[in-house]
């Protein structure tokens, strides 16, 4: 097998250019975790179903198990490691919106993108977006409280 | 995780893509176009898609067009379902899209990829069948437009090496009253038990269904029955159901009998939308 | 005033979890690690005729290929399972071979190339089928398997175990009854779906130590079982467990560790990693048990229960591992939480050709309560008595005896009548159970009572070590695994309360390392708080003695005169005479340079008291420490035409003894309720006639998603369990166990038919109402 099936690529992750050698067949999730040590995005199904691997690509939430690493060249990638002290992280803690924490980075990335894109998101937009992730520990009510409080906080309203 | 390896190409023009396919095919690499690429990954991991070379069409400008051109709406095949939906050019298409997969997945799944998908649902096709949309297909003979109802027979009938570039829909068709109902086994996300989309053109109902049989379809005989106002609403539905063009699916989502039960209810809902509750 | 107890203290690991820094087993760097991939059976029951590994062996990077061997056989109570199938596969998804290779994709490629020739055998698809006289035997040599003492496999049958409850006099019970009710129920196996799929790494060090890292709920059981199965020296087995991404019972089983050990052995001890795909996690690894059941109740006209006769047929699948323990637990609490003098119950653990079962949150109680509480509603209807009233009339009270003939008191059982009354208020019960919404839709309420004890090993114990840092802060070391229950934060709260110190100065070590962390039996059965909590309080006492000892010499008084609080050790009636904890907790140094004391290290342990095995003929015995009780309900909106529904509200009133952390407790209960509703409404494996699981992935196996959830209303009562830390009772599972029954009760009223199967999909309701 001659080697056009793997390549050195550059990815912009959390505002840094990172060069990495991947198989064309490697998913972005695999590259992030196994090649770049960014293990915040989690494998849950590798099939696009659970959302545990969600990151933000060019402003949109993306299941990194559904994207090849080579497809991500030239795009701006944000992983949970790139978020600090955001409103949604604070509210996840305050509202007890996680237990085992495994789904949490994915949920937070999705919520963060939602807040950026739709600061006025209503219930139906929130549902449409957050349906993309599965949490088995909470009853989702806590996650609902967290996203609503974070949206309110971002608007300067009392949570 | 994919256990096979492939070359990856991202051509910048239609021509380049077509030529690449030909040459890779000649080299025996069994090339495959991808658009969203989600099936390459999800079916690839169980080896239901295996390829030695991937041609990503997301850098081809024609595949990314999304605009109104005179009386027509043009949708590039490589646009994500989310972007197509957010444009709100075509309310029925937007409605069909919002029930496919989930929001995050729709950021990756594309219109063209869904139409060409290997999975049996291909729900984005339904609005296109109802509006007699046109598909622009690229191949060795250049870019050719086909009426969807000719070229989509259970699946999109492409010759080897051809790929879908655009979907073109008449603006006036997109303004007609519609109903689109997705029924699932349980809860709000997931594959359909069945999805029925209907359009009302001058009092004539057009109907397309996904999930009922092993392919999405629009069936003229079923439409005829539904529109046969000489019969009672109940009889129209019964007749339409008797004309389902292929075996009804019996799978993890539901039995064939249950699907028929759900279809009857769904058809009632559709008729009720335009004709009131009736006698059903 | 309470320092910490009852407050909604944030999880100690909260920041790590919201920043993605919390590490789970697969998150540790794998440089130098080889990867294991399984080849699994596509058949539910077949003879293995041949295995050809030649093509697989040619894949670059492959270091070893393992196939099944006759020994060792494994299993917690009956050794009936080879880690890799040998000569025969007994369920769809069973591991048949394991490939070890340099990279995950090489291992996968090779595993795909292993060619196995099978000869299909007849398939058994339910416990009822398994008990037919002509049923094929899944374990032909059942009687030859090694087993523990208290399990009773029945030779030449598919019965792995039978637990009997014989209480009172059945004949008298029937005579005293005016009304009887008979019904049968069933539910098929399903899965836990922890978001983190199971993962394990293993290596054998040059010095012979076998080191695992595993996403497990029971690191200490891995030590125990590895040594039992492979004759390894226990002290030379080390198990590390970092954060675990959800368990719900599913990560109690020891399975992948066995294969990982064989794999590392095959490559000279080099580190190997085995990470389940979702599909493997759902069917190759053990699942949530299924059940067929028959029940007959007798009661007086006034609604007093007189007698219950119950048969539980648990679907343990191909192997008995924990299935026997689960079926035994169901016998022990075989009724709902009611006073019943006459009980006959046979609870069987039955082999089928399904994936094998392991613990699932509630440990058989959601299943048995579905049966019993459905029957209670049917009985209420027959007697024309309000269903909650019927439950109140029969509610288990202190002084009554359990099915295993143990008399409970105010400490060992909570206050059920009060739970029922509170539920009535919360649900606005007097409004009635059914409200018409419009021509098609109705709103309907359904209820269930709950109780549960934990049937755990009689010698289960827990240890805690407290080490003091030079700044006076304290580290808690406990073998509890942080699977999401927040128990380690509760331990910090207990310690803050006990030492009257700021919880910020209490640090909790989240990871477990069996070599350095004191043992906690298993992180299961809602027992973490009781056992580790008691151990912690004892360790705190031990530390206080040490602090006071040193301080008494500095302050020149008796230790008895001293008090520890607010980072100080002071003379009780002269608080101005004090010394800071930080100045004594690593020894005290006099101005002269002489020093006394040393690092304060508190030790504590706890072992459950007076637990016994149950009698094989009658079931008499004390299997668990105390019973948590509660009452639950749901309100659904039901479409009478399409049989679809939405759960609008879900209620739980649980007597948890003492609320230690309000939001955390509510979260545990809501999460459990969500899981129970999900299991009741949509979760199930869809199994073909030939035993193939048709939906082993999340695309087609439907978990709740955001927005499917109802509004949760959770209330707590506080009847103290005197043995529990500050009176607390277990609560991790109880939110789940009444939900399927409550849902089924509401939908039975809504649909007008007595529903007998789970899950309650619109199609299954349609079918039971005569559709199709
Ligand atoms: C979580 C999840 C849930 C889903 N739920 C649904 C659902 O409810 N309903 C539904 O309909 N679908 C659903 N799908 C399936 C989804 O529709 C397919 O994965 C998707 O449509 C493929 O789109 P894609 O753009 O990623 O296509 P790709 O993976 O790029 O391609 C799909 C197939 O089409 C071919 N192809 C792609 N583009 C072209 C082109 N322009 N010309 C010719 N051939 C082309 C490819 O070679 C490939 O064989 C779901 C998918 C996921 C991940
Ligand atoms: S791992 Fe990507 S969606 Fe589950
Ligand atoms: S917190 Fe465990 S899955 Fe969401």
PDB file of N, CA and C in Angstrom, chain C residues 340-416:
ATOM      1  N   UNK C 340     -47.899  -8.787  54.501  1.00  0.00           N
ATOM      2  CA  UNK C 340     -48.497 -10.001  53.937  1.00  0.00           C
ATOM      3  C   UNK C 340     -48.028 -11.177  54.770  1.00  0.00           C
ATOM      4  N   UNK C 341     -48.973 -11.907  55.304  1.00  0.00           N
ATOM      5  CA  UNK C 341     -48.613 -13.019  56.193  1.00  0.00           C
ATOM      6  C   UNK C 341     -48.296 -14.290  55.428  1.00  0.00           C
ATOM      7  N   UNK C 342     -48.914 -14.430  54.257  1.00  0.00           N
ATOM      8  CA  UNK C 342     -48.785 -15.706  53.547  1.00  0.00           C
ATOM      9  C   UNK C 342     -48.205 -15.472  52.155  1.00  0.00           C
ATOM     10  N   UNK C 343     -47.000 -15.940  51.978  1.00  0.00           N
ATOM     11  CA  UNK C 343     -46.336 -15.698  50.694  1.00  0.00           C
ATOM     12  C   UNK C 343     -45.680 -16.981  50.202  1.00  0.00           C
ATOM     13  N   UNK C 344     -45.900 -17.267  48.947  1.00  0.00           N
ATOM     14  CA  UNK C 344     -45.165 -18.340  48.262  1.00  0.00           C
ATOM     15  C   UNK C 344     -44.534 -17.705  47.037  1.00  0.00           C
ATOM     16  N   UNK C 345     -43.226 -17.821  46.934  1.00  0.00           N
ATOM     17  CA  UNK C 345     -42.574 -17.273  45.743  1.00  0.00           C
ATOM     18  C   UNK C 345     -41.459 -18.203  45.298  1.00  0.00           C
ATOM     19  N   UNK C 346     -41.434 -18.465  44.022  1.00  0.00           N
ATOM     20  CA  UNK C 346     -40.294 -19.134  43.413  1.00  0.00           C
ATOM     21  C   UNK C 346     -39.677 -18.144  42.443  1.00  0.00           C
ATOM     22  N   UNK C 347     -38.435 -17.817  42.676  1.00  0.00           N
ATOM     23  CA  UNK C 347     -37.754 -16.910  41.753  1.00  0.00           C
ATOM     24  C   UNK C 347     -36.645 -17.695  41.080  1.00  0.00           C
ATOM     25  N   UNK C 348     -36.778 -17.834  39.763  1.00  0.00           N
ATOM     26  CA  UNK C 348     -35.839 -18.678  39.026  1.00  0.00           C
ATOM     27  C   UNK C 348     -34.894 -17.836  38.183  1.00  0.00           C
ATOM     28  N   UNK C 349     -33.684 -18.309  38.128  1.00  0.00           N
ATOM     29  CA  UNK C 349     -32.704 -17.707  37.226  1.00  0.00           C
ATOM     30  C   UNK C 349     -32.592 -18.671  36.045  1.00  0.00           C
ATOM     31  N   UNK C 350     -33.027 -18.234  34.880  1.00  0.00           N
ATOM     32  CA  UNK C 350     -33.195 -19.155  33.758  1.00  0.00           C
ATOM     33  C   UNK C 350     -32.258 -18.793  32.600  1.00  0.00           C
ATOM     34  N   UNK C 351     -31.580 -19.797  32.090  1.00  0.00           N
ATOM     35  CA  UNK C 351     -30.721 -19.582  30.922  1.00  0.00           C
ATOM     36  C   UNK C 351     -31.560 -19.428  29.654  1.00  0.00           C
ATOM     37  N   UNK C 352     -31.156 -18.485  28.801  1.00  0.00           N
ATOM     38  CA  UNK C 352     -31.719 -18.359  27.451  1.00  0.00           C
ATOM     39  C   UNK C 352     -30.545 -18.047  26.526  1.00  0.00           C
ATOM     40  N   UNK C 353     -30.831 -17.887  25.235  1.00  0.00           N
ATOM     41  CA  UNK C 353     -29.762 -17.495  24.312  1.00  0.00           C
ATOM     42  C   UNK C 353     -29.731 -15.988  24.094  1.00  0.00           C
ATOM     43  N   UNK C 354     -29.886 -15.254  25.184  1.00  0.00           N
ATOM     44  CA  UNK C 354     -29.761 -13.797  25.115  1.00  0.00           C
ATOM     45  C   UNK C 354     -28.424 -13.380  25.724  1.00  0.00           C
ATOM     46  N   UNK C 355     -27.988 -12.156  25.433  1.00  0.00           N
ATOM     47  CA  UNK C 355     -26.801 -11.662  26.132  1.00  0.00           C
ATOM     48  C   UNK C 355     -27.008 -11.832  27.640  1.00  0.00           C
ATOM     49  N   UNK C 356     -25.941 -12.101  28.336  1.00  0.00           N
ATOM     50  CA  UNK C 356     -26.132 -12.427  29.752  1.00  0.00           C
ATOM     51  C   UNK C 356     -26.325 -11.173  30.582  1.00  0.00           C
ATOM     52  N   UNK C 357     -26.953 -11.375  31.718  1.00  0.00           N
ATOM     53  CA  UNK C 357     -27.415 -10.245  32.516  1.00  0.00           C
ATOM     54  C   UNK C 357     -26.423  -9.887  33.607  1.00  0.00           C
ATOM     55  N   UNK C 358     -26.477  -8.640  34.002  1.00  0.00           N
ATOM     56  CA  UNK C 358     -25.769  -8.238  35.203  1.00  0.00           C
ATOM     57  C   UNK C 358     -26.651  -7.257  35.957  1.00  0.00           C
ATOM     58  N   UNK C 359     -26.098  -6.730  37.053  1.00  0.00           N
ATOM     59  CA  UNK C 359     -26.854  -5.791  37.869  1.00  0.00           C
ATOM     60  C   UNK C 359     -27.363  -4.640  37.016  1.00  0.00           C
ATOM     61  N   UNK C 360     -28.510  -4.116  37.388  1.00  0.00           N
ATOM     62  CA  UNK C 360     -29.056  -2.919  36.772  1.00  0.00           C
ATOM     63  C   UNK C 360     -29.700  -2.144  37.910  1.00  0.00           C
ATOM     64  N   UNK C 361     -29.456  -0.846  37.910  1.00  0.00           N
ATOM     65  CA  UNK C 361     -29.988   0.035  38.944  1.00  0.00           C
ATOM     66  C   UNK C 361     -31.350  -0.448  39.467  1.00  0.00           C
ATOM     67  N   UNK C 362     -31.394  -0.761  40.740  1.00  0.00           N
ATOM     68  CA  UNK C 362     -32.624  -1.283  41.325  1.00  0.00           C
ATOM     69  C   UNK C 362     -32.567  -2.775  41.585  1.00  0.00           C
ATOM     70  N   UNK C 363     -31.654  -3.425  40.924  1.00  0.00           N
ATOM     71  CA  UNK C 363     -31.341  -4.835  41.185  1.00  0.00           C
ATOM     72  C   UNK C 363     -32.601  -5.674  41.325  1.00  0.00           C
ATOM     73  N   UNK C 364     -33.375  -5.782  40.276  1.00  0.00           N
ATOM     74  CA  UNK C 364     -34.598  -6.596  40.164  1.00  0.00           C
ATOM     75  C   UNK C 364     -35.842  -5.909  40.701  1.00  0.00           C
ATOM     76  N   UNK C 365     -35.705  -4.811  41.389  1.00  0.00           N
ATOM     77  CA  UNK C 365     -36.887  -4.232  42.027  1.00  0.00           C
ATOM     78  C   UNK C 365     -37.811  -3.512  41.052  1.00  0.00           C
ATOM     79  N   UNK C 366     -37.261  -2.830  40.051  1.00  0.00           N
ATOM     80  CA  UNK C 366     -38.130  -2.192  39.066  1.00  0.00           C
ATOM     81  C   UNK C 366     -38.959  -3.255  38.365  1.00  0.00           C
ATOM     82  N   UNK C 367     -38.345  -4.413  38.160  1.00  0.00           N
ATOM     83  CA  UNK C 367     -38.989  -5.494  37.435  1.00  0.00           C
ATOM     84  C   UNK C 367     -40.082  -6.130  38.296  1.00  0.00           C
ATOM     85  N   UNK C 368     -39.724  -6.454  39.548  1.00  0.00           N
ATOM     86  CA  UNK C 368     -40.718  -7.127  40.380  1.00  0.00           C
ATOM     87  C   UNK C 368     -41.828  -6.164  40.779  1.00  0.00           C
ATOM     88  N   UNK C 369     -41.494  -4.883  40.933  1.00  0.00           N
ATOM     89  CA  UNK C 369     -42.548  -3.932  41.287  1.00  0.00           C
ATOM     90  C   UNK C 369     -43.485  -3.695  40.111  1.00  0.00           C
ATOM     91  N   UNK C 370     -42.952  -3.795  38.913  1.00  0.00           N
ATOM     92  CA  UNK C 370     -43.839  -3.714  37.744  1.00  0.00           C
ATOM     93  C   UNK C 370     -44.908  -4.800  37.862  1.00  0.00           C
ATOM     94  N   UNK C 371     -44.491  -5.992  38.234  1.00  0.00           N
ATOM     95  CA  UNK C 371     -45.421  -7.103  38.367  1.00  0.00           C
ATOM     96  C   UNK C 371     -46.379  -6.870  39.542  1.00  0.00           C
ATOM     97  N   UNK C 372     -45.791  -6.610  40.702  1.00  0.00           N
ATOM     98  CA  UNK C 372     -46.636  -6.556  41.899  1.00  0.00           C
ATOM     99  C   UNK C 372     -47.549  -5.328  41.896  1.00  0.00           C
ATOM    100  N   UNK C 373     -46.995  -4.198  41.490  1.00  0.00           N
ATOM    101  CA  UNK C 373     -47.782  -2.962  41.550  1.00  0.00           C
ATOM    102  C   UNK C 373     -48.823  -2.894  40.428  1.00  0.00           C
ATOM    103  N   UNK C 374     -48.567  -3.558  39.325  1.00  0.00           N
ATOM    104  CA  UNK C 374     -49.618  -3.692  38.310  1.00  0.00           C
ATOM    105  C   UNK C 374     -50.751  -4.533  38.902  1.00  0.00           C
ATOM    106  N   UNK C 375     -50.353  -5.626  39.562  1.00  0.00           N
ATOM    107  CA  UNK C 375     -51.367  -6.500  40.152  1.00  0.00           C
ATOM    108  C   UNK C 375     -52.168  -5.747  41.215  1.00  0.00           C
ATOM    109  N   UNK C 376     -51.504  -4.883  41.978  1.00  0.00           N
ATOM    110  CA  UNK C 376     -52.213  -4.095  42.998  1.00  0.00           C
ATOM    111  C   UNK C 376     -53.269  -3.210  42.342  1.00  0.00           C
ATOM    112  N   UNK C 377     -52.932  -2.590  41.241  1.00  0.00           N
ATOM    113  CA  UNK C 377     -53.905  -1.736  40.559  1.00  0.00           C
ATOM    114  C   UNK C 377     -55.074  -2.556  40.018  1.00  0.00           C
ATOM    115  N   UNK C 378     -54.749  -3.747  39.514  1.00  0.00           N
ATOM    116  CA  UNK C 378     -55.809  -4.594  38.977  1.00  0.00           C
ATOM    117  C   UNK C 378     -56.727  -5.056  40.111  1.00  0.00           C
ATOM    118  N   UNK C 379     -56.107  -5.329  41.247  1.00  0.00           N
ATOM    119  CA  UNK C 379     -56.880  -5.744  42.419  1.00  0.00           C
ATOM    120  C   UNK C 379     -57.768  -4.581  42.900  1.00  0.00           C
ATOM    121  N   UNK C 380     -57.190  -3.402  42.913  1.00  0.00           N
ATOM    122  CA  UNK C 380     -57.955  -2.224  43.362  1.00  0.00           C
ATOM    123  C   UNK C 380     -59.194  -2.054  42.494  1.00  0.00           C
ATOM    124  N   UNK C 381     -59.009  -2.269  41.205  1.00  0.00           N
ATOM    125  CA  UNK C 381     -60.124  -2.120  40.287  1.00  0.00           C
ATOM    126  C   UNK C 381     -61.200  -3.174  40.580  1.00  0.00           C
ATOM    127  N   UNK C 382     -60.726  -4.387  40.811  1.00  0.00           N
ATOM    128  CA  UNK C 382     -61.650  -5.483  41.077  1.00  0.00           C
ATOM    129  C   UNK C 382     -62.441  -5.229  42.358  1.00  0.00           C
ATOM    130  N   UNK C 383     -61.743  -4.666  43.354  1.00  0.00           N
ATOM    131  CA  UNK C 383     -62.379  -4.413  44.646  1.00  0.00           C
ATOM    132  C   UNK C 383     -63.111  -3.082  44.655  1.00  0.00           C
ATOM    133  N   UNK C 384     -62.914  -2.314  43.570  1.00  0.00           N
ATOM    134  CA  UNK C 384     -63.490  -0.983  43.520  1.00  0.00           C
ATOM    135  C   UNK C 384     -63.012  -0.100  44.676  1.00  0.00           C
ATOM    136  N   UNK C 385     -61.726  -0.172  44.919  1.00  0.00           N
ATOM    137  CA  UNK C 385     -61.102   0.653  45.958  1.00  0.00           C
ATOM    138  C   UNK C 385     -60.092   1.567  45.269  1.00  0.00           C
ATOM    139  N   UNK C 386     -59.967   2.778  45.746  1.00  0.00           N
ATOM    140  CA  UNK C 386     -58.966   3.696  45.195  1.00  0.00           C
ATOM    141  C   UNK C 386     -57.575   3.051  45.290  1.00  0.00           C
ATOM    142  N   UNK C 387     -56.802   3.085  44.210  1.00  0.00           N
ATOM    143  CA  UNK C 387     -55.515   2.368  44.226  1.00  0.00           C
ATOM    144  C   UNK C 387     -54.553   2.843  45.316  1.00  0.00           C
ATOM    145  N   UNK C 388     -54.555   4.100  45.628  1.00  0.00           N
ATOM    146  CA  UNK C 388     -53.656   4.546  46.703  1.00  0.00           C
ATOM    147  C   UNK C 388     -54.204   4.130  48.065  1.00  0.00           C
ATOM    148  N   UNK C 389     -55.522   4.092  48.164  1.00  0.00           N
ATOM    149  CA  UNK C 389     -56.133   3.668  49.417  1.00  0.00           C
ATOM    150  C   UNK C 389     -55.796   2.195  49.668  1.00  0.00           C
ATOM    151  N   UNK C 390     -55.888   1.383  48.625  1.00  0.00           N
ATOM    152  CA  UNK C 390     -55.546  -0.038  48.771  1.00  0.00           C
ATOM    153  C   UNK C 390     -54.108  -0.183  49.269  1.00  0.00           C
ATOM    154  N   UNK C 391     -53.251   0.653  48.739  1.00  0.00           N
ATOM    155  CA  UNK C 391     -51.850   0.568  49.160  1.00  0.00           C
ATOM    156  C   UNK C 391     -51.687   1.036  50.601  1.00  0.00           C
ATOM    157  N   UNK C 392     -52.463   2.046  50.959  1.00  0.00           N
ATOM    158  CA  UNK C 392     -52.343   2.564  52.322  1.00  0.00           C
ATOM    159  C   UNK C 392     -52.846   1.536  53.343  1.00  0.00           C
ATOM    160  N   UNK C 393     -53.941   0.880  52.989  1.00  0.00           N
ATOM    161  CA  UNK C 393     -54.514  -0.140  53.888  1.00  0.00           C
ATOM    162  C   UNK C 393     -53.471  -1.224  54.194  1.00  0.00           C
ATOM    163  N   UNK C 394     -52.687  -1.556  53.182  1.00  0.00           N
ATOM    164  CA  UNK C 394     -51.750  -2.676  53.336  1.00  0.00           C
ATOM    165  C   UNK C 394     -50.310  -2.255  53.602  1.00  0.00           C
ATOM    166  N   UNK C 395     -50.094  -0.950  53.726  1.00  0.00           N
ATOM    167  CA  UNK C 395     -48.723  -0.444  53.818  1.00  0.00           C
ATOM    168  C   UNK C 395     -47.912  -1.156  54.896  1.00  0.00           C
ATOM    169  N   UNK C 396     -46.680  -1.439  54.550  1.00  0.00           N
ATOM    170  CA  UNK C 396     -45.773  -2.091  55.491  1.00  0.00           C
ATOM    171  C   UNK C 396     -45.453  -1.117  56.629  1.00  0.00           C
ATOM    172  N   UNK C 397     -45.686  -1.558  57.862  1.00  0.00           N
ATOM    173  CA  UNK C 397     -45.421  -0.693  59.010  1.00  0.00           C
ATOM    174  C   UNK C 397     -44.364  -1.331  59.899  1.00  0.00           C
ATOM    175  N   UNK C 398     -43.681  -0.526  60.688  1.00  0.00           N
ATOM    176  CA  UNK C 398     -42.737  -1.093  61.656  1.00  0.00           C
ATOM    177  C   UNK C 398     -43.458  -2.143  62.500  1.00  0.00           C
ATOM    178  N   UNK C 399     -42.798  -3.254  62.744  1.00  0.00           N
ATOM    179  CA  UNK C 399     -43.425  -4.333  63.508  1.00  0.00           C
ATOM    180  C   UNK C 399     -43.859  -5.476  62.611  1.00  0.00           C
ATOM    181  N   UNK C 400     -44.052  -5.200  61.341  1.00  0.00           N
ATOM    182  CA  UNK C 400     -44.451  -6.257  60.409  1.00  0.00           C
ATOM    183  C   UNK C 400     -43.212  -7.035  59.978  1.00  0.00           C
ATOM    184  N   UNK C 401     -43.456  -8.200  59.361  1.00  0.00           N
ATOM    185  CA  UNK C 401     -42.315  -8.996  58.914  1.00  0.00           C
ATOM    186  C   UNK C 401     -42.233  -9.035  57.393  1.00  0.00           C
ATOM    187  N   UNK C 402     -41.027  -9.110  56.914  1.00  0.00           N
ATOM    188  CA  UNK C 402     -40.751  -9.115  55.477  1.00  0.00           C
ATOM    189  C   UNK C 402     -40.976 -10.517  54.914  1.00  0.00           C
ATOM    190  N   UNK C 403     -40.918 -10.647  53.611  1.00  0.00           N
ATOM    191  CA  UNK C 403     -41.028 -11.992  53.034  1.00  0.00           C
ATOM    192  C   UNK C 403     -39.964 -12.950  53.580  1.00  0.00           C
ATOM    193  N   UNK C 404     -38.824 -12.436  54.002  1.00  0.00           N
ATOM    194  CA  UNK C 404     -37.817 -13.330  54.572  1.00  0.00           C
ATOM    195  C   UNK C 404     -37.947 -13.412  56.098  1.00  0.00           C
ATOM    196  N   UNK C 405     -39.114 -12.979  56.577  1.00  0.00           N
ATOM    197  CA  UNK C 405     -39.511 -13.165  57.975  1.00  0.00           C
ATOM    198  C   UNK C 405     -38.679 -12.360  58.964  1.00  0.00           C
ATOM    199  N   UNK C 406     -38.218 -11.219  58.526  1.00  0.00           N
ATOM    200  CA  UNK C 406     -37.499 -10.322  59.433  1.00  0.00           C
ATOM    201  C   UNK C 406     -38.477  -9.244  59.894  1.00  0.00           C
ATOM    202  N   UNK C 407     -38.488  -9.016  61.200  1.00  0.00           N
ATOM    203  CA  UNK C 407     -39.367  -7.974  61.728  1.00  0.00           C
ATOM    204  C   UNK C 407     -38.637  -6.638  61.649  1.00  0.00           C
ATOM    205  N   UNK C 408     -39.242  -5.684  61.017  1.00  0.00           N
ATOM    206  CA  UNK C 408     -38.583  -4.385  60.863  1.00  0.00           C
ATOM    207  C   UNK C 408     -39.111  -3.418  61.916  1.00  0.00           C
ATOM    208  N   UNK C 409     -38.292  -2.410  62.218  1.00  0.00           N
ATOM    209  CA  UNK C 409     -38.711  -1.408  63.196  1.00  0.00           C
ATOM    210  C   UNK C 409     -38.655  -0.019  62.581  1.00  0.00           C
ATOM    211  N   UNK C 410     -38.872   1.002  63.391  1.00  0.00           N
ATOM    212  CA  UNK C 410     -38.938   2.358  62.844  1.00  0.00           C
ATOM    213  C   UNK C 410     -37.635   2.809  62.203  1.00  0.00           C
ATOM    214  N   UNK C 411     -36.551   2.208  62.612  1.00  0.00           N
ATOM    215  CA  UNK C 411     -35.278   2.577  62.000  1.00  0.00           C
ATOM    216  C   UNK C 411     -35.034   1.813  60.713  1.00  0.00           C
ATOM    217  N   UNK C 412     -35.422   0.540  60.697  1.00  0.00           N
ATOM    218  CA  UNK C 412     -35.058  -0.288  59.543  1.00  0.00           C
ATOM    219  C   UNK C 412     -36.065  -0.197  58.391  1.00  0.00           C
ATOM    220  N   UNK C 413     -37.176   0.493  58.599  1.00  0.00           N
ATOM    221  CA  UNK C 413     -38.061   0.762  57.458  1.00  0.00           C
ATOM    222  C   UNK C 413     -38.609   2.177  57.612  1.00  0.00           C
ATOM    223  N   UNK C 414     -38.722   2.874  56.496  1.00  0.00           N
ATOM    224  CA  UNK C 414     -39.224   4.254  56.519  1.00  0.00           C
ATOM    225  C   UNK C 414     -40.733   4.301  56.663  1.00  0.00           C
ATOM    226  N   UNK C 415     -41.274   5.486  56.535  1.00  0.00           N
ATOM    227  CA  UNK C 415     -42.689   5.724  56.802  1.00  0.00           C
ATOM    228  C   UNK C 415     -43.497   5.753  55.492  1.00  0.00           C
ATOM    229  N   UNK C 416     -44.021   4.590  55.121  1.00  0.00           N
ATOM    230  CA  UNK C 416     -44.731   4.493  53.847  1.00  0.00           C
ATOM    231  C   UNK C 416     -46.058   5.243  53.824  1.00  0.00           C
TER     232      UNK C 416
END
